[in-house]
Tab-separated table of C-alpha atoms in Angstrom:
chain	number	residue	atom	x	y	z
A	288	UNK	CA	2.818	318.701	224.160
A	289	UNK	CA	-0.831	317.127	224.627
A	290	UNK	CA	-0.084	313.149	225.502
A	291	UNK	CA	-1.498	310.437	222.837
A	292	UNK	CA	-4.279	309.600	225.298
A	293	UNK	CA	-5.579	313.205	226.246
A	294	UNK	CA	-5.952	313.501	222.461
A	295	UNK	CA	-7.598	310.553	221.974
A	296	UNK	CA	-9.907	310.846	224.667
A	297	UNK	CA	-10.650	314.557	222.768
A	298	UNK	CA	-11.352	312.703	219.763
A	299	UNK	CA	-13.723	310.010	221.618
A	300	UNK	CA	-15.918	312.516	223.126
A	301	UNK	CA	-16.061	314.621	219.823
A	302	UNK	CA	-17.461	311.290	218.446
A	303	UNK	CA	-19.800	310.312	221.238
A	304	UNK	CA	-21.068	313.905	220.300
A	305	UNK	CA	-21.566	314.005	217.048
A	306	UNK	CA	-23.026	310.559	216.527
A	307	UNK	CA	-25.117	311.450	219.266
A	308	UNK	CA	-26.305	314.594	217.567
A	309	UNK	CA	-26.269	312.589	214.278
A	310	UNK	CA	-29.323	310.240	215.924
A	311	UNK	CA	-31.035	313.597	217.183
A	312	UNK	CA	-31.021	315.598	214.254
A	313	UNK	CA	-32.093	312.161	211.797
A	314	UNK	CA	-35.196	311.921	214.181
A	315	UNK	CA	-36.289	315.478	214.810
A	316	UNK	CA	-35.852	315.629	210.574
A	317	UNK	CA	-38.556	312.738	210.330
A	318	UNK	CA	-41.109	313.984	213.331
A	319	UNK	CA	-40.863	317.662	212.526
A	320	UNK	CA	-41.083	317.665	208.988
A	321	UNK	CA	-41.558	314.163	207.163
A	322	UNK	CA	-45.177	313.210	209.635
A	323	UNK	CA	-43.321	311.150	212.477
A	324	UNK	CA	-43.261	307.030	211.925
A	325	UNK	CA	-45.760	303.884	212.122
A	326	UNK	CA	-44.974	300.622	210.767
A	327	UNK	CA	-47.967	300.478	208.169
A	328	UNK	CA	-46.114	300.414	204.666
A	329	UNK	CA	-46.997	303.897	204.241
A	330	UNK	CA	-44.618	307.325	204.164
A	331	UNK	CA	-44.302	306.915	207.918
A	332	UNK	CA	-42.836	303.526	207.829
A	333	UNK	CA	-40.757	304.611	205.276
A	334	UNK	CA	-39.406	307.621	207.921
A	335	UNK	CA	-37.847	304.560	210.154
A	336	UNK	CA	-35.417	303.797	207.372
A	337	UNK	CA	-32.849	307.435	207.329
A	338	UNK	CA	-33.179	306.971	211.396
A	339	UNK	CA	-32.751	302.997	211.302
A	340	UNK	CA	-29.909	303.089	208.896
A	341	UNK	CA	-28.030	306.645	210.377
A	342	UNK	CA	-27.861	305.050	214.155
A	343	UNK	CA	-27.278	301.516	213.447
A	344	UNK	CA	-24.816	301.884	210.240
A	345	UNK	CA	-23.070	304.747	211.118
A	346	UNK	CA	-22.767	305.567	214.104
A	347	UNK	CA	-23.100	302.557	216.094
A	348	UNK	CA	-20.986	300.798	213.994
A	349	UNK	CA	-18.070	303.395	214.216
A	350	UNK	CA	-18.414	303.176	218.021
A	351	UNK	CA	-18.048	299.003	217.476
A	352	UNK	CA	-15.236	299.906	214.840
A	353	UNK	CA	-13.045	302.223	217.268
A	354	UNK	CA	-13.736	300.142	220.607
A	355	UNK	CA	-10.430	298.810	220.892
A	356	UNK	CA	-8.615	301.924	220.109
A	357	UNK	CA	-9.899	303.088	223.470
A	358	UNK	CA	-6.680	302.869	225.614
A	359	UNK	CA	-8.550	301.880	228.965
A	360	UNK	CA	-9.896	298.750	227.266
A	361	UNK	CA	-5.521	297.664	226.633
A	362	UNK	CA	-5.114	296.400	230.074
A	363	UNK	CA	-7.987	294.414	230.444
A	364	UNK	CA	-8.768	290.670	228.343
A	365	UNK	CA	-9.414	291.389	225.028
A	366	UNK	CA	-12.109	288.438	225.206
A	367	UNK	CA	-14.690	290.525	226.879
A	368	UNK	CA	-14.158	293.734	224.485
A	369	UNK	CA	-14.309	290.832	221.832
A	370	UNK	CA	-18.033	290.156	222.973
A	371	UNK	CA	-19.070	293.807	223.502
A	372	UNK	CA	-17.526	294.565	219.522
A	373	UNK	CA	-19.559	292.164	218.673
A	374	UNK	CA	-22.856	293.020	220.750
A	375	UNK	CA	-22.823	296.484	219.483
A	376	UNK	CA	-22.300	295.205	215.678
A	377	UNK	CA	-24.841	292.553	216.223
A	378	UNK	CA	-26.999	295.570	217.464
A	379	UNK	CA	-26.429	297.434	214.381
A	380	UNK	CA	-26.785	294.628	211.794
A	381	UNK	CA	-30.472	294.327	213.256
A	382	UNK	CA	-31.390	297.956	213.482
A	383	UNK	CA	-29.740	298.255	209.587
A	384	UNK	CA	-32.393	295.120	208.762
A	385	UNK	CA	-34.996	296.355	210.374
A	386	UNK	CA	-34.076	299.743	208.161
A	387	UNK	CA	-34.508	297.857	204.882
A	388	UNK	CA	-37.914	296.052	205.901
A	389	UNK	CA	-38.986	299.545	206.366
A	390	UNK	CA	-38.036	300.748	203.047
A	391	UNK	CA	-38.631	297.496	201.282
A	392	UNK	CA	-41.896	297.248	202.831
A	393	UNK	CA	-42.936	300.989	202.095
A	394	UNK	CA	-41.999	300.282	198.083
A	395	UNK	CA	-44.041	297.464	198.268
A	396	UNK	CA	-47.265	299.043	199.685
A	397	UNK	CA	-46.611	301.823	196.973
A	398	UNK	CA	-45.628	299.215	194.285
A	399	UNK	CA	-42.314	301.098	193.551
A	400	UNK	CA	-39.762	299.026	192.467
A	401	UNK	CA	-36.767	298.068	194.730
A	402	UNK	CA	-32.930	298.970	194.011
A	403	UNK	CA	-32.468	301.242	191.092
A	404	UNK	CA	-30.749	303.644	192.396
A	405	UNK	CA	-26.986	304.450	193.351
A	406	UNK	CA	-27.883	304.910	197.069
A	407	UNK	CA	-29.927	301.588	197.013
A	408	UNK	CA	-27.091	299.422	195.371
A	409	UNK	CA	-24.151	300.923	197.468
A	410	UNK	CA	-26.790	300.427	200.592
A	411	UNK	CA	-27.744	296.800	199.678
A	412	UNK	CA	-23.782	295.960	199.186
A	413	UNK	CA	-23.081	297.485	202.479
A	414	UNK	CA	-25.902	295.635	204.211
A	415	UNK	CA	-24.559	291.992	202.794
A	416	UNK	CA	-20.787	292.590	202.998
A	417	UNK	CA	-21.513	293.753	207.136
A	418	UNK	CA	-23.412	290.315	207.376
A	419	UNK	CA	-20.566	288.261	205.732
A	420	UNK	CA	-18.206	289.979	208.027
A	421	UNK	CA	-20.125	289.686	211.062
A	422	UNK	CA	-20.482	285.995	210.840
A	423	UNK	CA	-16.892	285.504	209.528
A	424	UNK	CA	-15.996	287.470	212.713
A	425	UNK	CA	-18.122	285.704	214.831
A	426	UNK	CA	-16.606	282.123	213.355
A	427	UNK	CA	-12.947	283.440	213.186
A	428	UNK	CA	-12.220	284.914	216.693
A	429	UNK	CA	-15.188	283.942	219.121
A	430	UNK	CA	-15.326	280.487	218.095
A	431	UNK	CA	-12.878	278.393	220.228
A	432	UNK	CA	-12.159	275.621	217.521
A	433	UNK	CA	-10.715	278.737	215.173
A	434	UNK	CA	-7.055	277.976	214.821
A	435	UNK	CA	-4.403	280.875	215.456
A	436	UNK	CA	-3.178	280.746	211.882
A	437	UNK	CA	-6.519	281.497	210.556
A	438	UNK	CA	-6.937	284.182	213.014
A	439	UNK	CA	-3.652	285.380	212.306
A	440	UNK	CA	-4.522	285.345	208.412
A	441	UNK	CA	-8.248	286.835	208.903
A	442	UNK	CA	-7.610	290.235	211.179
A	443	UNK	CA	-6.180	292.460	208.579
A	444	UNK	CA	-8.877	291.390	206.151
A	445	UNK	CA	-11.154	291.868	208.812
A	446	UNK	CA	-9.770	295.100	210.010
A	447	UNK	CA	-9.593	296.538	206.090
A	448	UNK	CA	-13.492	295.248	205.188
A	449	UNK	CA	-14.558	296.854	208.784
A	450	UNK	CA	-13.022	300.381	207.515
A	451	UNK	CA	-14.194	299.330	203.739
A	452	UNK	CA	-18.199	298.923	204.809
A	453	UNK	CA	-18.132	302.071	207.312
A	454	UNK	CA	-16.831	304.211	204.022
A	455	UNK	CA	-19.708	302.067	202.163
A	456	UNK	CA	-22.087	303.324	205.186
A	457	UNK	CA	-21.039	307.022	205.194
A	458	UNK	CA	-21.385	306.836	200.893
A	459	UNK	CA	-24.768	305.376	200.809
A	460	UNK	CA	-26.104	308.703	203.301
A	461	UNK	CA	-24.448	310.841	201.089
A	462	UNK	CA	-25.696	309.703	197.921
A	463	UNK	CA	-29.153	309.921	198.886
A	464	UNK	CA	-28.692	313.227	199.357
A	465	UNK	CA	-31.775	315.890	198.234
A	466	UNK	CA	-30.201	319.024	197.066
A	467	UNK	CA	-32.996	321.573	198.063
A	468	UNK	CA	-34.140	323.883	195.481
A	469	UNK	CA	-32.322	327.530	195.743
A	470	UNK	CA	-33.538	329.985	198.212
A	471	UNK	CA	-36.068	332.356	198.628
A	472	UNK	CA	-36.783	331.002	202.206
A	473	UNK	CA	-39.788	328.699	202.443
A	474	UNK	CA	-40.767	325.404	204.989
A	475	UNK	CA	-38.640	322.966	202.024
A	476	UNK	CA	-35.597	325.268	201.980
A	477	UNK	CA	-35.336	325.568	205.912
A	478	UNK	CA	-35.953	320.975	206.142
A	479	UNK	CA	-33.602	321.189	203.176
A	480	UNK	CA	-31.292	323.250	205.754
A	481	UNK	CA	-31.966	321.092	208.437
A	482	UNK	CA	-30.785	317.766	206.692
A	483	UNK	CA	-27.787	319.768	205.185
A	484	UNK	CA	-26.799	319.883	208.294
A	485	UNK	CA	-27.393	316.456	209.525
A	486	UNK	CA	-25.241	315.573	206.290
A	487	UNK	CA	-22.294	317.780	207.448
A	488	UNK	CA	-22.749	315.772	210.803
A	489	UNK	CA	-22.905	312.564	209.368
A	490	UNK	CA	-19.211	313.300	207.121
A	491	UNK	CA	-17.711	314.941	210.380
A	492	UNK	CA	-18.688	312.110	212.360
A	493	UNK	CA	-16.934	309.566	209.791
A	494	UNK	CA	-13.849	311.488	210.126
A	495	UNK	CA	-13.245	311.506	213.277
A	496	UNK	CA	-13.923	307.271	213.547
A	497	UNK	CA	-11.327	307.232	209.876
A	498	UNK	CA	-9.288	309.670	211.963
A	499	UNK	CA	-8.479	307.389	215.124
A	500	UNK	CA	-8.963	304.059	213.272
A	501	UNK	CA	-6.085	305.299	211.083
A	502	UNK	CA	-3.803	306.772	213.743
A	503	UNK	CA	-1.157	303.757	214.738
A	504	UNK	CA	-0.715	304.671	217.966
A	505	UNK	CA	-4.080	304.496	219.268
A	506	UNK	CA	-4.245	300.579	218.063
A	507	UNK	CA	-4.122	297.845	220.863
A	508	UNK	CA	-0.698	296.193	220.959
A	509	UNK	CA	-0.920	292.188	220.576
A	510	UNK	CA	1.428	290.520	222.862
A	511	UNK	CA	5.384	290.998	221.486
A	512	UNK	CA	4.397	294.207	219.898
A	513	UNK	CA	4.891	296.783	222.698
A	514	UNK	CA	8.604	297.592	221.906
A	515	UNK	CA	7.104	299.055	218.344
A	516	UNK	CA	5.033	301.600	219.756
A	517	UNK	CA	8.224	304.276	219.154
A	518	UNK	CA	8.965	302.939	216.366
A	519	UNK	CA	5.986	303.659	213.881
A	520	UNK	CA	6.279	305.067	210.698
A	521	UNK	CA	4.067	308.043	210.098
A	522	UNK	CA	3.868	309.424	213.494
A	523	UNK	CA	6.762	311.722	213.455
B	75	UNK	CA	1.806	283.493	200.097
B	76	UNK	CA	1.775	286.319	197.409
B	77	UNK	CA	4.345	288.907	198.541
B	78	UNK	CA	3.339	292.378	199.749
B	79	UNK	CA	4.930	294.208	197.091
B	80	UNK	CA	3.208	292.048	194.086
B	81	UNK	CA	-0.131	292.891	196.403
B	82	UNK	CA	0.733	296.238	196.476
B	83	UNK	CA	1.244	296.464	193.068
B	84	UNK	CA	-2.031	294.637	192.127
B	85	UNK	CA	-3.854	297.072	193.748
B	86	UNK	CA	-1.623	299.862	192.075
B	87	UNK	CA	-3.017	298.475	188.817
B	88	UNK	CA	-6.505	298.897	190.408
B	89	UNK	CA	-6.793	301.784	191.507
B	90	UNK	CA	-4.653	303.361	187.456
B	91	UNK	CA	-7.369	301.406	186.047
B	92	UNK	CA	-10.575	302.282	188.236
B	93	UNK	CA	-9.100	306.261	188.108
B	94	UNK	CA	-8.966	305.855	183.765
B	95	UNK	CA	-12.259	304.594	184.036
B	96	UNK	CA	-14.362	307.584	186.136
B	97	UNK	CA	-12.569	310.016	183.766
B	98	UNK	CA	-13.577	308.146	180.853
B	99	UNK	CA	-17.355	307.889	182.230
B	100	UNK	CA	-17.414	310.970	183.809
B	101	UNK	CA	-16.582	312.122	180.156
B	102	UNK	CA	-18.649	310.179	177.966
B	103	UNK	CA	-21.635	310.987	180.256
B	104	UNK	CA	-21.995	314.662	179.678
B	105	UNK	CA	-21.164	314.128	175.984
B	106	UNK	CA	-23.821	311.250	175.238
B	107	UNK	CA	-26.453	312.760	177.519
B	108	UNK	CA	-25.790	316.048	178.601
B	109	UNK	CA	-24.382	318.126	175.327
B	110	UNK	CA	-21.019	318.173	175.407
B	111	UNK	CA	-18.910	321.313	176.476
B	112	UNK	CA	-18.597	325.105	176.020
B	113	UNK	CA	-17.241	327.983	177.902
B	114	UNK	CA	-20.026	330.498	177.233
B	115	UNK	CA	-22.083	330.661	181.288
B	116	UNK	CA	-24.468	327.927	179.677
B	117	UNK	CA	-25.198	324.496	180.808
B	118	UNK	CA	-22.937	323.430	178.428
B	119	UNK	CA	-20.034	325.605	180.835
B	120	UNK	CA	-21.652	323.803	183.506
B	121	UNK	CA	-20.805	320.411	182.403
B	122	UNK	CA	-17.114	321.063	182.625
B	123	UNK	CA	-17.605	321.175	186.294
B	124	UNK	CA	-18.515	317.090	187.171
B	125	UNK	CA	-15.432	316.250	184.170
B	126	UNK	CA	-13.054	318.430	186.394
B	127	UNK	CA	-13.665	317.873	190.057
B	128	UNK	CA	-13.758	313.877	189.400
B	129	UNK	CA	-10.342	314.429	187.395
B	130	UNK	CA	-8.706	316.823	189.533
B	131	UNK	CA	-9.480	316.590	193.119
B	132	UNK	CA	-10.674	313.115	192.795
B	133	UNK	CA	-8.368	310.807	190.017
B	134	UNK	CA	-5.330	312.820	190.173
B	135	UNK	CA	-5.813	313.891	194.174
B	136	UNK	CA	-6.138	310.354	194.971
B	137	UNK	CA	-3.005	309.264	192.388
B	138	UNK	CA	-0.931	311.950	194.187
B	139	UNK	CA	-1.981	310.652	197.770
B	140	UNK	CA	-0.550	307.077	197.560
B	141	UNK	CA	2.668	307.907	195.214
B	142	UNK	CA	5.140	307.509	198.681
B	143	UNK	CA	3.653	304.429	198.885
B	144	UNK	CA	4.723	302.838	195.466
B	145	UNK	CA	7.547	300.436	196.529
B	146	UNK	CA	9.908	301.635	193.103
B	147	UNK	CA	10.275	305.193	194.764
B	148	UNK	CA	11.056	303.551	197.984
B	149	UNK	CA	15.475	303.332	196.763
B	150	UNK	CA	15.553	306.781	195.508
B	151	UNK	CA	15.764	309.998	196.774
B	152	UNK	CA	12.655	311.677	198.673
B	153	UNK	CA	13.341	315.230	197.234
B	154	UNK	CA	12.438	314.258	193.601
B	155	UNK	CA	9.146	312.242	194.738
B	156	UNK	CA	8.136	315.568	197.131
B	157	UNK	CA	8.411	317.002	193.808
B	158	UNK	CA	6.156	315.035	191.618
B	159	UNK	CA	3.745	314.594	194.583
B	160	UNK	CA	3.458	318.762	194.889
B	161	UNK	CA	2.995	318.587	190.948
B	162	UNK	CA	0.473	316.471	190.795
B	163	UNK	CA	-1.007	318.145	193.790
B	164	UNK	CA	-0.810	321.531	192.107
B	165	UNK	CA	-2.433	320.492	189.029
B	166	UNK	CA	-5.250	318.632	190.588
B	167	UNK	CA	-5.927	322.075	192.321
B	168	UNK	CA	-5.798	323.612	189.064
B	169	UNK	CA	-8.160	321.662	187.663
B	170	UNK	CA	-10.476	321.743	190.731
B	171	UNK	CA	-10.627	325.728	191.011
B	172	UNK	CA	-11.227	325.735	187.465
B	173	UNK	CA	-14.232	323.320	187.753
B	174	UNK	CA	-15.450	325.527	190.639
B	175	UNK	CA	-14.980	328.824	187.895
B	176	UNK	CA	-17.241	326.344	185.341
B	177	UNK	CA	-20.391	326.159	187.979
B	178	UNK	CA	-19.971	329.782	189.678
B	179	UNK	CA	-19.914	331.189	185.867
B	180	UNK	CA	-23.096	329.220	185.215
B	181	UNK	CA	-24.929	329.815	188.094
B	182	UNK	CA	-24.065	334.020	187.429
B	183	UNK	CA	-25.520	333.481	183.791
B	184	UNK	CA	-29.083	331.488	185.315
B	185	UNK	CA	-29.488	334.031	188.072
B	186	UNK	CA	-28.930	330.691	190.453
B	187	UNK	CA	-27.600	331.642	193.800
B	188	UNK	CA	-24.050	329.923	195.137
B	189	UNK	CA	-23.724	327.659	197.892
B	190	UNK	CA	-27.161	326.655	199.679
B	191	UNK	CA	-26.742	322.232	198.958
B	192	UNK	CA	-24.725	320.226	200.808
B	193	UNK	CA	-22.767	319.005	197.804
B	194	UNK	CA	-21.578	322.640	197.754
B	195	UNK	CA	-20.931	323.237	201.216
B	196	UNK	CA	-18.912	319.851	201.123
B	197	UNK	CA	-17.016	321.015	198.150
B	198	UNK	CA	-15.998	324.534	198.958
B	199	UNK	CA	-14.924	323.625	202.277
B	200	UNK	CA	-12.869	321.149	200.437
B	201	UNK	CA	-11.367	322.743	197.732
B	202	UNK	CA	-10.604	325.480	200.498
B	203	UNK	CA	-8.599	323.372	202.737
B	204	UNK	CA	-6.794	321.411	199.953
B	205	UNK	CA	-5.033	324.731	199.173
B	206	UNK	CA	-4.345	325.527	202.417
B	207	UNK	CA	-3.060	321.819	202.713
B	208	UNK	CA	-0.955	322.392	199.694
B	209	UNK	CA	0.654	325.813	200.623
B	210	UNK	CA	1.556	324.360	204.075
B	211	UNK	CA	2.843	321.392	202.193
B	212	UNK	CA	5.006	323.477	200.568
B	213	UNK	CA	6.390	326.073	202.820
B	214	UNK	CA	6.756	322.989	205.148
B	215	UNK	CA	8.230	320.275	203.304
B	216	UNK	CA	9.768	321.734	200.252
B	217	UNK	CA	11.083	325.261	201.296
B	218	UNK	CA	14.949	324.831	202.172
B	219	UNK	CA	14.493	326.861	205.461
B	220	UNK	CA	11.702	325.162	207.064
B	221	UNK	CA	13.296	323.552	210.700
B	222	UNK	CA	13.162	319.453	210.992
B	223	UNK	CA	11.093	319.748	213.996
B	224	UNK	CA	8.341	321.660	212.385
B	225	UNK	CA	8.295	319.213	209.530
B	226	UNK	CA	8.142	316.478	211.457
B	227	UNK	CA	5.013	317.809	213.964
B	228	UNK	CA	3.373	318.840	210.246
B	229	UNK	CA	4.172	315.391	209.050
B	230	UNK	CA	1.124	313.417	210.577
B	231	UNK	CA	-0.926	316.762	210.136
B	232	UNK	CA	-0.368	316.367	206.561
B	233	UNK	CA	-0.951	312.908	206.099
B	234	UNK	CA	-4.165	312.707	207.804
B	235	UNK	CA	-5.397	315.857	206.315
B	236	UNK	CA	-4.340	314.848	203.330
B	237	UNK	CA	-7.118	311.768	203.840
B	238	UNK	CA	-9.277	313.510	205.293
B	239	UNK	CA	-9.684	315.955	202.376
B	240	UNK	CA	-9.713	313.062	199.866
B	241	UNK	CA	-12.716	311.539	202.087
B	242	UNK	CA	-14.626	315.087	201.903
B	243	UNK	CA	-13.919	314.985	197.751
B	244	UNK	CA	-15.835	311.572	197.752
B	245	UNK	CA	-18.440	312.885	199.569
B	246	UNK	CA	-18.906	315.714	197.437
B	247	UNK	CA	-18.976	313.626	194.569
B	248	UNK	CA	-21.659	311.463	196.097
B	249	UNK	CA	-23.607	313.869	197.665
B	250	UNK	CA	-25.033	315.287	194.278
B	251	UNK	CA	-26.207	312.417	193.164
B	252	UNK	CA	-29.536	312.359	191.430
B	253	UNK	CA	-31.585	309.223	191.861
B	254	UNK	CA	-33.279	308.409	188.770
B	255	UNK	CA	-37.158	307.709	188.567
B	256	UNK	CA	-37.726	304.264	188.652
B	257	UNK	CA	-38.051	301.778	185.645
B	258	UNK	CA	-39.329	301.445	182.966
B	259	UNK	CA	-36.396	301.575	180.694
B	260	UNK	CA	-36.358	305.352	179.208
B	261	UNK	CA	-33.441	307.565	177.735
B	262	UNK	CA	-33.295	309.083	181.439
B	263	UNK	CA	-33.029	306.229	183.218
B	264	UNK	CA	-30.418	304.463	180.904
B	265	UNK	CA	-29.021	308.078	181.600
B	266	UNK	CA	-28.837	307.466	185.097
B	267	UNK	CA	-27.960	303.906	185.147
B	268	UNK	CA	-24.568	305.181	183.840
B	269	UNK	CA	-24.367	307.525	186.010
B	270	UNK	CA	-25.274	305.298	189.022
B	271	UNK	CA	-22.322	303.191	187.432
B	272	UNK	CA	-20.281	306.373	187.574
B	273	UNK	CA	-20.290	306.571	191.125
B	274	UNK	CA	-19.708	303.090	191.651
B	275	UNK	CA	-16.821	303.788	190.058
B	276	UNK	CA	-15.782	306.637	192.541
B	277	UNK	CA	-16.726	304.324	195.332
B	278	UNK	CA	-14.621	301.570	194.201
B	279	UNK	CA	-11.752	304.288	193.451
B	280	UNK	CA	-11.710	305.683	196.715
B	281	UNK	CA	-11.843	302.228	198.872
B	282	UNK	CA	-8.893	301.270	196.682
B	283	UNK	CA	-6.825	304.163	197.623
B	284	UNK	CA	-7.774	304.303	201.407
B	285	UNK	CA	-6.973	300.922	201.257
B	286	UNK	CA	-3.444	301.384	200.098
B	287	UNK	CA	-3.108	304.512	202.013
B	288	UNK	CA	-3.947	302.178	204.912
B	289	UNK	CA	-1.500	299.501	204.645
B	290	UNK	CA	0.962	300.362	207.269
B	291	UNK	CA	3.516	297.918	205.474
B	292	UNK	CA	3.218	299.967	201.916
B	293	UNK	CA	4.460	303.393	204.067
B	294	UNK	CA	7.679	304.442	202.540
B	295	UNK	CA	9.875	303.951	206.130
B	296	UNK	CA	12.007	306.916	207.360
B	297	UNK	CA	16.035	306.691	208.291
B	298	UNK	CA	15.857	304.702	211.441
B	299	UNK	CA	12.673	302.998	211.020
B	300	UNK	CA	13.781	299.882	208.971
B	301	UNK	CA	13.987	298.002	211.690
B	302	UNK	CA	10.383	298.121	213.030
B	303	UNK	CA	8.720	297.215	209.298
B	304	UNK	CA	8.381	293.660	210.785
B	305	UNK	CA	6.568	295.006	214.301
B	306	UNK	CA	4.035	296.743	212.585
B	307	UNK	CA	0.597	296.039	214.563
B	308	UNK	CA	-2.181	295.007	212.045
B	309	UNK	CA	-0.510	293.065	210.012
B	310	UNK	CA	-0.123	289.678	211.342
């Protein structure tokens, strides 16, 4: 029988490598066939925002979101996982930003109007519910002053939006999706190939981060819980 | 402090209501705009196809998924809920394979070749392991000679399959959309405001029922595990 932590450690490295094939195949998408990027309000700017938005919203955000599953991290102070959680989050908040000023920024040069589409309104919600829950993070369990009762209140409402705005993330790539006119073979149908593929990398990637968020007995035991371990529902 | 049953139950309501709702739109969509329905290989055929993947493998998929989890069920006996749950299981299949029938049919009659978008890679892979999900469901948990020890090494197999294929019928759903031209207002793009709306709908659907599905204190607790309901981590 494989132990809990060889199969999570499986799981990890399948996630390192297909978030890290995610970020590839977003950027070789943009250079090889969409002209490559410049920040001038013109189709190139506009190429930032798929590459902005796929490595700061999904995938560095599910490596923030599974951090403390990682069963090295148990033994040592939570308060310093606390800060890297939130370093990598802060990290992907920007890089999501700086994804919208590209996009808003292209619409503007091009006068198209902003957010009237699916993948715009699901995006924009995404983009404000991750700031609320940054800063609500930030105030509820790195600020000193926070009282354990509001902690106490705040992490599974915390822990629910996290998994609520990564499914938000992984919906606004899909629904932006450009189904590629039918085959014969030409240059569209092999790009339209290509970011098939980066799609089918983008849903395997958020199953494997729904995967271990959702398995109970990869989750970091707060002090007085370690007798439950055995005892949890669902994994037998 | 409102109990976890009433929440449970609020978000029961939810989820009956936000289900009614994407049938109803899903419904009134490709009547208003798109025709209505026929079973003839014409677009009309094809229409059937949205109607019966959001009902079957979506609504009633996601309806079947969290039925352990409705606190009523929790006094009776399992045997008659495995029941219902397989039922409900079976007929969302039913419906799905007969929404994949509607598009195959209607791509044969256009001359429109099968299987080159990522909404229908998505979909066939998960319409493919839902029935594989289901007949393992049922040799494993329903057939009289299947040994405990298998059932209970398929038991977390199943349950996070069982997620993970609801995740990949979301993403199916979302991964066709069609992003409407931009204003102004025209027949189209009132067309695909309500569609937009429509997958809102799924959105808010499917975050409702991960959410229960989540919520380690709404699992239905096996003989034995009473004790650690109180223990659970994530909760406090």
């Amino acid at each position: 029988m494989i132990s809990s932590t060889v199969l999570f450690y499986g799981n990890y490295v399948l996630c390192l490598c297909l978030g890290l094939l995610c970020v590839v195949f977003v950027s070789y998408w943009n250079t090889e066939w969409r002209g490559g990027f410049a920040w001038d309000a013109s189709f190139l700017q506009f190429n930032w925002h798929p590459v902005l938005m796929v490595t700061g919203l999904v995938v560095l955000y599910g490596n923030a979101a599974i951090l403390y599953r990682i069963p090295f991290t148990w033994s040592q102070r939570k308060q310093r996982w606390k800060l890297v959680h939130a370093a990598l989050l802060l990290s992907s908040l920007f890089l999501s930003i700086l994804g919208l000023c590209a996009v808003f920024d292209f619409h503007t040069g091009y006068h198209i109007p902003n957010l009237y589409s699916l993948h715009s309104w699901v995006g924009i919600c995404t983009v404000v519910l991750f700031t609320a829950q940054w800063v609500l993070g930030l105030v509820g369990f790195l600020s000193p002053c926070s009282p354990l009762g509001f902690r106490k209140l705040l992490k599974p409402v915390h822990a629910w939006m996290g998994m609520a705005i990564f499914i938000l993330s992984l919906a606004s790539c899909l629904s932006v999706t450009r189904n590629a006119d039918p085959p014969p073979i030409t240059t569209n149908y092999i790009e339209a190939l290509f970011a098939n593929f980066l799609g089918v990398l983008i849903v395997a990637f958020g199953l494997v981060v729904l995967g271990i968020l959702s398995n109970q007995r990869w989750k970091r035991l707060e002090p007085g819980q370690e007798s439950s371990r055995s005892l949890l529902p669902g994994d037998n």
